[in-house]
Amino acid sequence: MDRVVHVPRRFAQDVWGGTESVILNLCRQQVAAGFLPEIHTSRALCDMGAEVWNEIPIRRYAYQYPFLGLSRKEKHAMDLKAGNLISLPLFWNLMRLPDVRVFHAHVIGRMGGEVMTAARLRKKPCLVTLHGNVFDVPEAERSAGHAEVGKKHLEWGKVFGMLFRSRKLLEEADAVLCVGYSEYVAAKKALPHERVHYLANGVNPEAFAGGDRAGLRAELGFAEDDFVFGCISRIDPQKGQHLLVEALGRLASEHPRAKLLLAGPVTDPGYGEELEAAVDRLGLAGRVRLLGSVEPDSARHVGMLAALD
């Protein structure tokens, strides 16, 4: 059976997001088509070396960020968002896996370079999927945190970037897939080839049918006649949840039954604090539910979606 190797930067249920959903749904489709998909990733935010989730094997490997004297807090912040890590154990394993049909990188940087290098050495095709975090993100937002780390700590990882030709990843990949249209348009302009394709995010609506709307609304303190809107995603400036809080603030007097639900892991603590402050400032404490992570595809997840109008 042909093995399809997916390599995201991390894959952890506690910080589940759109990238994880795309990869898992893709793996399910590949299983149905007769392939053997596997997920190989780092141990960032999940130290479980091996597990099987939804019948998909997951393998995680030791990793590090190439900065001298990096604190635990700084490392955690990079784990949460866009840390450019190195995992040599991952690379050596990619070189040994039998029966690989294709390598599929869901990450760029050094880790993406490792995937490309393994594919080239083994003469296998390499695909790269951009999950909306490369060309269609403001430069200041994308690099600010890592620039600060670079100012404070000596970086020793550039040699690995050169070794794995990380900067050439998107130029040399056999195909670059974009799940967002604006990312696709930007990538088409930026890359010097025609191997860029738009493959939109998809949702299987059957997975969200039958949620316990009444039960979840009661649990969360929403009345039957409340109008509830919301967002289930990581709490981060890229997701823009502040717009929903501001919208509720404008609706508050005219629509007294309007309520807001925000659920997901906080990947930018400062932004999470700003949201809480905005809720207090606008007097919305009784009308906004700020919840944490929710297990993907769980009864609670499906129920939350059913609870929304």
mmCIF file of C-alpha atoms in Angstrom:
data_model
loop_
_atom_site.group_PDB
_atom_site.id
_atom_site.type_symbol
_atom_site.label_atom_id
_atom_site.label_comp_id
_atom_site.label_asym_id
_atom_site.label_seq_id
_atom_site.Cartn_x
_atom_site.Cartn_y
_atom_site.Cartn_z
ATOM 1 C CA MET A 1 0.000 0.000 0.000
ATOM 2 C CA ASP A 2 1.332 3.462 -0.928
ATOM 3 C CA ARG A 3 2.264 5.613 2.054
ATOM 4 C CA VAL A 4 1.468 9.334 1.960
ATOM 5 C CA VAL A 5 3.558 11.214 4.520
ATOM 6 C CA HIS A 6 2.077 14.442 5.905
ATOM 7 C CA VAL A 7 4.420 16.709 7.876
ATOM 8 C CA PRO A 8 2.893 19.633 9.802
ATOM 9 C CA ARG A 9 4.915 21.727 12.242
ATOM 10 C CA ARG A 10 2.854 20.354 15.133
ATOM 11 C CA PHE A 11 -0.277 18.275 15.579
ATOM 12 C CA ALA A 12 -1.882 18.516 19.017
ATOM 13 C CA GLN A 13 -5.521 18.217 20.029
ATOM 14 C CA ASP A 14 -5.244 20.880 22.749
ATOM 15 C CA VAL A 15 -4.453 23.587 20.188
ATOM 16 C CA TRP A 16 -6.519 22.247 17.319
ATOM 17 C CA GLY A 17 -7.104 24.584 14.409
ATOM 18 C CA GLY A 18 -7.832 24.831 10.715
ATOM 19 C CA THR A 19 -4.535 23.257 9.639
ATOM 20 C CA GLU A 20 -5.168 20.161 11.745
ATOM 21 C CA SER A 21 -8.715 19.875 10.397
ATOM 22 C CA VAL A 22 -7.522 20.113 6.782
ATOM 23 C CA ILE A 23 -4.862 17.443 7.308
ATOM 24 C CA LEU A 24 -7.183 15.056 9.137
ATOM 25 C CA ASN A 25 -9.938 15.375 6.537
ATOM 26 C CA LEU A 26 -7.393 14.892 3.752
ATOM 27 C CA CYS A 27 -6.104 11.744 5.463
ATOM 28 C CA ARG A 28 -9.643 10.376 5.709
ATOM 29 C CA GLN A 29 -10.178 10.911 1.992
ATOM 30 C CA GLN A 30 -6.870 9.218 1.207
ATOM 31 C CA VAL A 31 -7.789 6.195 3.318
ATOM 32 C CA ALA A 32 -11.057 5.913 1.386
ATOM 33 C CA ALA A 33 -9.049 6.048 -1.863
ATOM 34 C CA GLY A 34 -6.820 3.165 -0.782
ATOM 35 C CA PHE A 35 -3.735 5.051 0.380
ATOM 36 C CA LEU A 36 -1.966 4.824 3.726
ATOM 37 C CA PRO A 37 -1.634 8.368 5.126
ATOM 38 C CA GLU A 38 0.548 9.048 8.145
ATOM 39 C CA ILE A 39 1.281 12.229 10.093
ATOM 40 C CA HIS A 40 4.890 12.847 11.123
ATOM 41 C CA THR A 41 5.540 15.955 13.174
ATOM 42 C CA SER A 42 7.375 17.471 16.127
ATOM 43 C CA ARG A 43 6.589 17.055 19.807
ATOM 44 C CA ALA A 44 5.668 20.733 20.096
ATOM 45 C CA LEU A 45 2.763 21.055 22.569
ATOM 46 C CA CYS A 46 2.307 17.268 22.677
ATOM 47 C CA ASP A 47 4.968 14.899 24.000
ATOM 48 C CA MET A 48 3.171 11.690 22.978
ATOM 49 C CA GLY A 49 5.628 9.989 20.642
ATOM 50 C CA ALA A 50 3.143 7.783 18.825
ATOM 51 C CA GLU A 51 -0.623 7.446 18.702
ATOM 52 C CA VAL A 52 -3.429 6.565 16.338
ATOM 53 C CA TRP A 53 -6.177 9.155 16.055
ATOM 54 C CA ASN A 54 -9.260 8.559 13.910
ATOM 55 C CA GLU A 55 -7.376 5.543 12.498
ATOM 56 C CA ILE A 56 -4.523 7.803 11.298
ATOM 57 C CA PRO A 57 -1.035 6.977 12.661
ATOM 58 C CA ILE A 58 0.766 9.960 14.194
ATOM 59 C CA ARG A 59 4.489 9.992 15.014
ATOM 60 C CA ARG A 60 6.184 12.828 16.874
ATOM 61 C CA TYR A 61 9.895 13.568 17.160
ATOM 62 C CA ALA A 62 12.235 15.578 19.362
ATOM 63 C CA TYR A 63 12.955 19.085 18.103
ATOM 64 C CA GLN A 64 14.590 22.353 19.077
ATOM 65 C CA TYR A 65 14.741 26.029 18.203
ATOM 66 C CA PRO A 66 18.261 27.111 17.196
ATOM 67 C CA PHE A 67 18.733 29.932 19.694
ATOM 68 C CA LEU A 68 21.169 29.911 22.594
ATOM 69 C CA GLY A 69 19.614 30.520 26.019
ATOM 70 C CA LEU A 70 15.985 30.319 24.915
ATOM 71 C CA SER A 71 13.665 30.444 27.935
ATOM 72 C CA ARG A 72 10.801 28.013 28.491
ATOM 73 C CA LYS A 73 8.308 30.841 28.008
ATOM 74 C CA GLU A 74 9.890 31.884 24.718
ATOM 75 C CA LYS A 75 9.961 28.293 23.515
ATOM 76 C CA HIS A 76 6.284 27.852 24.390
ATOM 77 C CA ALA A 77 5.376 31.023 22.498
ATOM 78 C CA MET A 78 7.180 29.698 19.423
ATOM 79 C CA ASP A 79 5.463 26.327 19.829
ATOM 80 C CA LEU A 80 2.112 28.087 19.767
ATOM 81 C CA LYS A 81 2.746 30.129 16.663
ATOM 82 C CA ALA A 82 5.094 29.788 13.713
ATOM 83 C CA GLY A 83 8.307 28.721 15.461
ATOM 84 C CA ASN A 84 10.970 27.808 12.861
ATOM 85 C CA LEU A 85 12.143 24.572 14.446
ATOM 86 C CA ILE A 86 14.625 21.823 13.569
ATOM 87 C CA SER A 87 13.998 18.099 14.017
ATOM 88 C CA LEU A 88 16.863 15.910 12.863
ATOM 89 C CA PRO A 89 15.165 12.757 14.227
ATOM 90 C CA LEU A 90 12.237 13.554 11.933
ATOM 91 C CA PHE A 91 14.563 13.894 8.937
ATOM 92 C CA TRP A 92 16.323 10.598 9.570
ATOM 93 C CA ASN A 93 12.993 8.836 9.911
ATOM 94 C CA LEU A 94 11.694 10.340 6.651
ATOM 95 C CA MET A 95 14.777 8.911 4.977
ATOM 96 C CA ARG A 96 13.978 5.392 6.241
ATOM 97 C CA LEU A 97 10.195 5.099 5.807
ATOM 98 C CA PRO A 98 9.341 2.329 3.327
ATOM 99 C CA ASP A 99 6.836 2.455 0.472
ATOM 100 C CA VAL A 100 6.453 6.244 0.377
ATOM 101 C CA ARG A 101 4.397 7.483 -2.588
ATOM 102 C CA VAL A 102 4.597 11.204 -1.837
ATOM 103 C CA PHE A 103 5.863 13.620 0.834
ATOM 104 C CA HIS A 104 3.426 16.390 1.743
ATOM 105 C CA ALA A 105 4.801 19.312 3.765
ATOM 106 C CA HIS A 106 2.291 21.463 5.643
ATOM 107 C CA VAL A 107 5.104 23.667 6.934
ATOM 108 C CA ILE A 108 7.824 25.852 5.469
ATOM 109 C CA GLY A 109 11.121 26.989 7.003
ATOM 110 C CA ARG A 110 13.701 24.489 8.194
ATOM 111 C CA MET A 111 11.204 21.705 8.796
ATOM 112 C CA GLY A 112 9.753 22.104 5.313
ATOM 113 C CA GLY A 113 13.293 22.016 3.962
ATOM 114 C CA GLU A 114 13.860 18.708 5.726
ATOM 115 C CA VAL A 115 10.808 17.251 3.977
ATOM 116 C CA MET A 116 11.946 18.516 0.571
ATOM 117 C CA THR A 117 15.485 17.222 1.076
ATOM 118 C CA ALA A 118 14.243 13.762 2.058
ATOM 119 C CA ALA A 119 11.948 13.715 -0.983
ATOM 120 C CA ARG A 120 14.720 14.745 -3.375
ATOM 121 C CA LEU A 121 17.246 12.262 -1.972
ATOM 122 C CA ARG A 122 14.661 9.507 -2.271
ATOM 123 C CA LYS A 123 13.444 10.681 -5.697
ATOM 124 C CA LYS A 124 9.858 11.130 -4.530
ATOM 125 C CA PRO A 125 7.436 13.989 -5.285
ATOM 126 C CA CYS A 126 7.039 16.710 -2.686
ATOM 127 C CA LEU A 127 3.914 18.824 -2.249
ATOM 128 C CA VAL A 128 3.649 21.891 -0.023
ATOM 129 C CA THR A 129 0.351 23.232 1.314
ATOM 130 C CA LEU A 130 0.175 26.851 2.467
ATOM 131 C CA HIS A 131 -2.458 27.179 5.160
ATOM 132 C CA GLY A 132 -2.832 30.928 4.785
ATOM 133 C CA ASN A 133 0.232 31.925 6.773
ATOM 134 C CA VAL A 134 2.950 32.782 4.238
ATOM 135 C CA PHE A 135 2.201 35.419 1.588
ATOM 136 C CA ASP A 136 -1.148 36.681 2.869
ATOM 137 C CA VAL A 137 0.035 37.744 6.339
ATOM 138 C CA PRO A 138 1.374 41.227 7.176
ATOM 139 C CA GLU A 139 5.156 41.070 7.447
ATOM 140 C CA ALA A 140 5.212 42.820 10.812
ATOM 141 C CA GLU A 141 2.794 40.298 12.314
ATOM 142 C CA ARG A 142 4.564 37.308 10.824
ATOM 143 C CA SER A 143 8.075 38.134 11.968
ATOM 144 C CA ALA A 144 7.819 40.454 14.975
ATOM 145 C CA GLY A 145 8.047 37.780 17.670
ATOM 146 C CA HIS A 146 10.968 35.974 16.079
ATOM 147 C CA ALA A 147 12.805 39.247 15.443
ATOM 148 C CA GLU A 148 12.655 39.936 19.183
ATOM 149 C CA VAL A 149 14.009 36.453 19.947
ATOM 150 C CA GLY A 150 16.800 37.007 17.417
ATOM 151 C CA LYS A 151 17.816 40.241 19.147
ATOM 152 C CA LYS A 152 18.099 38.544 22.540
ATOM 153 C CA HIS A 153 19.651 35.189 21.597
ATOM 154 C CA LEU A 154 22.395 34.009 19.283
ATOM 155 C CA GLU A 155 20.965 31.938 16.441
ATOM 156 C CA TRP A 156 22.920 28.901 15.275
ATOM 157 C CA GLY A 157 20.399 27.294 12.913
ATOM 158 C CA LYS A 158 21.157 29.111 9.651
ATOM 159 C CA VAL A 159 23.544 26.370 8.590
ATOM 160 C CA PHE A 160 20.646 23.903 8.706
ATOM 161 C CA GLY A 161 18.504 26.234 6.633
ATOM 162 C CA MET A 162 21.262 26.259 4.017
ATOM 163 C CA LEU A 163 21.784 22.504 4.256
ATOM 164 C CA PHE A 164 18.100 21.760 3.704
ATOM 165 C CA ARG A 165 17.661 24.580 1.146
ATOM 166 C CA SER A 166 14.726 25.908 3.139
ATOM 167 C CA ARG A 167 14.538 29.184 1.208
ATOM 168 C CA LYS A 168 14.163 27.243 -2.058
ATOM 169 C CA LEU A 169 11.310 25.051 -0.806
ATOM 170 C CA LEU A 170 8.454 26.833 -2.545
ATOM 171 C CA GLU A 171 10.451 27.365 -5.735
ATOM 172 C CA GLU A 172 11.429 23.698 -6.037
ATOM 173 C CA ALA A 173 8.304 21.911 -4.750
ATOM 174 C CA ASP A 174 6.469 19.787 -7.304
ATOM 175 C CA ALA A 175 3.250 21.594 -6.370
ATOM 176 C CA VAL A 176 2.246 24.381 -4.003
ATOM 177 C CA LEU A 177 -1.350 24.115 -2.771
ATOM 178 C CA CYS A 178 -3.202 27.066 -1.221
ATOM 179 C CA VAL A 179 -6.327 26.569 0.893
ATOM 180 C CA GLY A 180 -7.225 30.273 0.816
ATOM 181 C CA TYR A 181 -7.907 32.219 -2.369
ATOM 182 C CA SER A 182 -6.090 35.393 -1.311
ATOM 183 C CA GLU A 183 -3.058 33.271 -0.414
ATOM 184 C CA TYR A 184 -3.293 31.636 -3.849
ATOM 185 C CA VAL A 185 -3.374 34.998 -5.638
ATOM 186 C CA ALA A 186 -0.370 36.248 -3.646
ATOM 187 C CA ALA A 187 1.574 33.012 -4.156
ATOM 188 C CA LYS A 188 0.958 33.104 -7.923
ATOM 189 C CA LYS A 189 2.517 36.570 -8.043
ATOM 190 C CA ALA A 190 5.437 35.739 -5.767
ATOM 191 C CA LEU A 191 6.614 32.362 -7.084
ATOM 192 C CA PRO A 192 8.540 32.043 -10.366
ATOM 193 C CA HIS A 193 6.628 29.019 -11.680
ATOM 194 C CA GLU A 194 3.118 27.788 -12.517
ATOM 195 C CA ARG A 195 2.971 24.946 -9.978
ATOM 196 C CA VAL A 196 0.632 26.874 -7.666
ATOM 197 C CA HIS A 197 -2.909 25.561 -7.210
ATOM 198 C CA TYR A 198 -5.997 26.647 -5.296
ATOM 199 C CA LEU A 199 -7.537 23.812 -3.271
ATOM 200 C CA ALA A 200 -10.201 25.337 -1.053
ATOM 201 C CA ASN A 201 -10.863 24.217 2.495
ATOM 202 C CA GLY A 202 -13.822 21.848 2.630
ATOM 203 C CA VAL A 203 -16.215 20.742 5.348
ATOM 204 C CA ASN A 204 -18.158 17.514 5.615
ATOM 205 C CA PRO A 205 -21.523 18.818 6.874
ATOM 206 C CA GLU A 206 -22.611 15.370 8.054
ATOM 207 C CA ALA A 207 -19.950 15.532 10.781
ATOM 208 C CA PHE A 208 -21.781 18.480 12.354
ATOM 209 C CA ALA A 209 -25.323 17.149 12.134
ATOM 210 C CA GLY A 210 -27.317 16.161 15.186
ATOM 211 C CA GLY A 211 -25.663 18.398 17.767
ATOM 212 C CA ASP A 212 -27.421 18.919 21.103
ATOM 213 C CA ARG A 213 -28.465 22.530 20.536
ATOM 214 C CA ALA A 214 -30.774 22.798 23.541
ATOM 215 C CA GLY A 215 -28.346 21.078 25.901
ATOM 216 C CA LEU A 216 -25.342 23.206 24.973
ATOM 217 C CA ARG A 217 -27.324 26.447 25.042
ATOM 218 C CA ALA A 218 -28.576 25.576 28.529
ATOM 219 C CA GLU A 219 -25.055 24.662 29.685
ATOM 220 C CA LEU A 220 -23.628 27.932 28.368
ATOM 221 C CA GLY A 221 -26.438 30.033 29.823
ATOM 222 C CA PHE A 222 -28.144 30.978 26.551
ATOM 223 C CA ALA A 223 -31.924 31.243 26.516
ATOM 224 C CA GLU A 224 -34.014 29.612 23.804
ATOM 225 C CA ASP A 225 -34.879 32.963 22.242
ATOM 226 C CA ASP A 226 -31.323 34.365 22.362
ATOM 227 C CA PHE A 227 -29.655 35.049 19.008
ATOM 228 C CA VAL A 228 -26.180 33.536 19.359
ATOM 229 C CA PHE A 229 -23.302 34.082 16.941
ATOM 230 C CA GLY A 230 -19.718 33.076 17.434
ATOM 231 C CA CYS A 231 -16.378 31.716 16.319
ATOM 232 C CA ILE A 232 -14.531 28.501 17.186
ATOM 233 C CA SER A 233 -10.854 28.976 16.364
ATOM 234 C CA ARG A 234 -7.581 29.915 18.010
ATOM 235 C CA ILE A 235 -7.652 33.258 19.815
ATOM 236 C CA ASP A 236 -5.219 35.251 17.696
ATOM 237 C CA PRO A 237 -5.079 38.581 15.815
ATOM 238 C CA GLN A 238 -5.141 36.692 12.516
ATOM 239 C CA LYS A 239 -8.643 35.463 13.387
ATOM 240 C CA GLY A 240 -9.946 38.932 14.270
ATOM 241 C CA GLN A 241 -12.362 38.016 17.076
ATOM 242 C CA HIS A 242 -12.229 41.630 18.282
ATOM 243 C CA LEU A 243 -14.496 42.510 15.340
ATOM 244 C CA LEU A 244 -17.186 40.222 16.741
ATOM 245 C CA VAL A 245 -16.901 41.813 20.186
ATOM 246 C CA GLU A 246 -17.176 45.290 18.652
ATOM 247 C CA ALA A 247 -20.130 44.163 16.541
ATOM 248 C CA LEU A 248 -21.950 42.918 19.621
ATOM 249 C CA GLY A 249 -21.208 46.239 21.313
ATOM 250 C CA ARG A 250 -22.989 48.060 18.480
ATOM 251 C CA LEU A 251 -25.898 45.602 18.500
ATOM 252 C CA ALA A 252 -26.315 45.571 22.262
ATOM 253 C CA SER A 253 -28.974 48.237 22.749
ATOM 254 C CA GLU A 254 -30.976 47.490 19.599
ATOM 255 C CA HIS A 255 -30.846 43.684 19.964
ATOM 256 C CA PRO A 256 -30.903 42.783 23.670
ATOM 257 C CA ARG A 257 -31.080 39.020 22.904
ATOM 258 C CA ALA A 258 -27.841 38.983 20.873
ATOM 259 C CA LYS A 259 -25.068 36.915 22.498
ATOM 260 C CA LEU A 260 -21.523 35.928 21.489
ATOM 261 C CA LEU A 261 -19.577 32.675 21.891
ATOM 262 C CA LEU A 262 -15.790 32.553 21.399
ATOM 263 C CA ALA A 263 -14.023 29.216 21.875
ATOM 264 C CA GLY A 264 -10.512 28.026 21.107
ATOM 265 C CA PRO A 265 -6.928 27.959 22.393
ATOM 266 C CA VAL A 266 -5.221 31.278 23.101
ATOM 267 C CA THR A 267 -2.155 31.435 20.853
ATOM 268 C CA ASP A 268 -1.556 35.144 21.513
ATOM 269 C CA PRO A 269 -1.980 35.845 25.272
ATOM 270 C CA GLY A 270 -1.829 39.610 24.767
ATOM 271 C CA TYR A 271 -4.651 39.458 22.256
ATOM 272 C CA GLY A 272 -6.691 37.290 24.631
ATOM 273 C CA GLU A 273 -6.298 39.931 27.318
ATOM 274 C CA GLU A 274 -7.360 42.639 24.851
ATOM 275 C CA LEU A 275 -10.553 40.716 24.092
ATOM 276 C CA GLU A 276 -11.389 40.372 27.777
ATOM 277 C CA ALA A 277 -10.711 44.087 28.302
ATOM 278 C CA ALA A 278 -12.968 44.992 25.363
ATOM 279 C CA VAL A 279 -15.775 42.854 26.785
ATOM 280 C CA ASP A 280 -15.495 44.701 30.106
ATOM 281 C CA ARG A 281 -15.161 48.127 28.469
ATOM 282 C CA LEU A 282 -18.303 47.617 26.390
ATOM 283 C CA GLY A 283 -20.290 46.204 29.317
ATOM 284 C CA LEU A 284 -20.776 42.828 27.644
ATOM 285 C CA ALA A 285 -19.681 40.531 30.463
ATOM 286 C CA GLY A 286 -23.088 38.871 30.680
ATOM 287 C CA ARG A 287 -23.445 38.466 26.946
ATOM 288 C CA VAL A 288 -20.106 36.960 25.881
ATOM 289 C CA ARG A 289 -18.847 33.449 26.612
ATOM 290 C CA LEU A 290 -15.059 33.122 26.330
ATOM 291 C CA LEU A 291 -14.253 29.415 26.398
ATOM 292 C CA GLY A 292 -11.041 27.471 25.957
ATOM 293 C CA SER A 293 -10.132 24.643 23.615
ATOM 294 C CA VAL A 294 -12.732 22.148 22.498
ATOM 295 C CA GLU A 295 -11.880 18.623 21.361
ATOM 296 C CA PRO A 296 -12.315 18.459 17.568
ATOM 297 C CA ASP A 297 -15.314 16.492 16.280
ATOM 298 C CA SER A 298 -16.418 15.782 19.850
ATOM 299 C CA ALA A 299 -20.048 15.919 20.983
ATOM 300 C CA ARG A 300 -19.273 19.251 22.665
ATOM 301 C CA HIS A 301 -17.751 20.654 19.468
ATOM 302 C CA VAL A 302 -20.755 19.589 17.386
ATOM 303 C CA GLY A 303 -23.092 20.864 20.089
ATOM 304 C CA MET A 304 -21.431 24.288 20.142
ATOM 305 C CA LEU A 305 -21.909 24.660 16.405
ATOM 306 C CA ALA A 306 -25.530 23.547 16.717
ATOM 307 C CA ALA A 307 -26.051 26.103 19.501
ATOM 308 C CA LEU A 308 -25.080 28.986 17.201
ATOM 309 C CA ASP A 309 -27.578 30.798 15.016
#
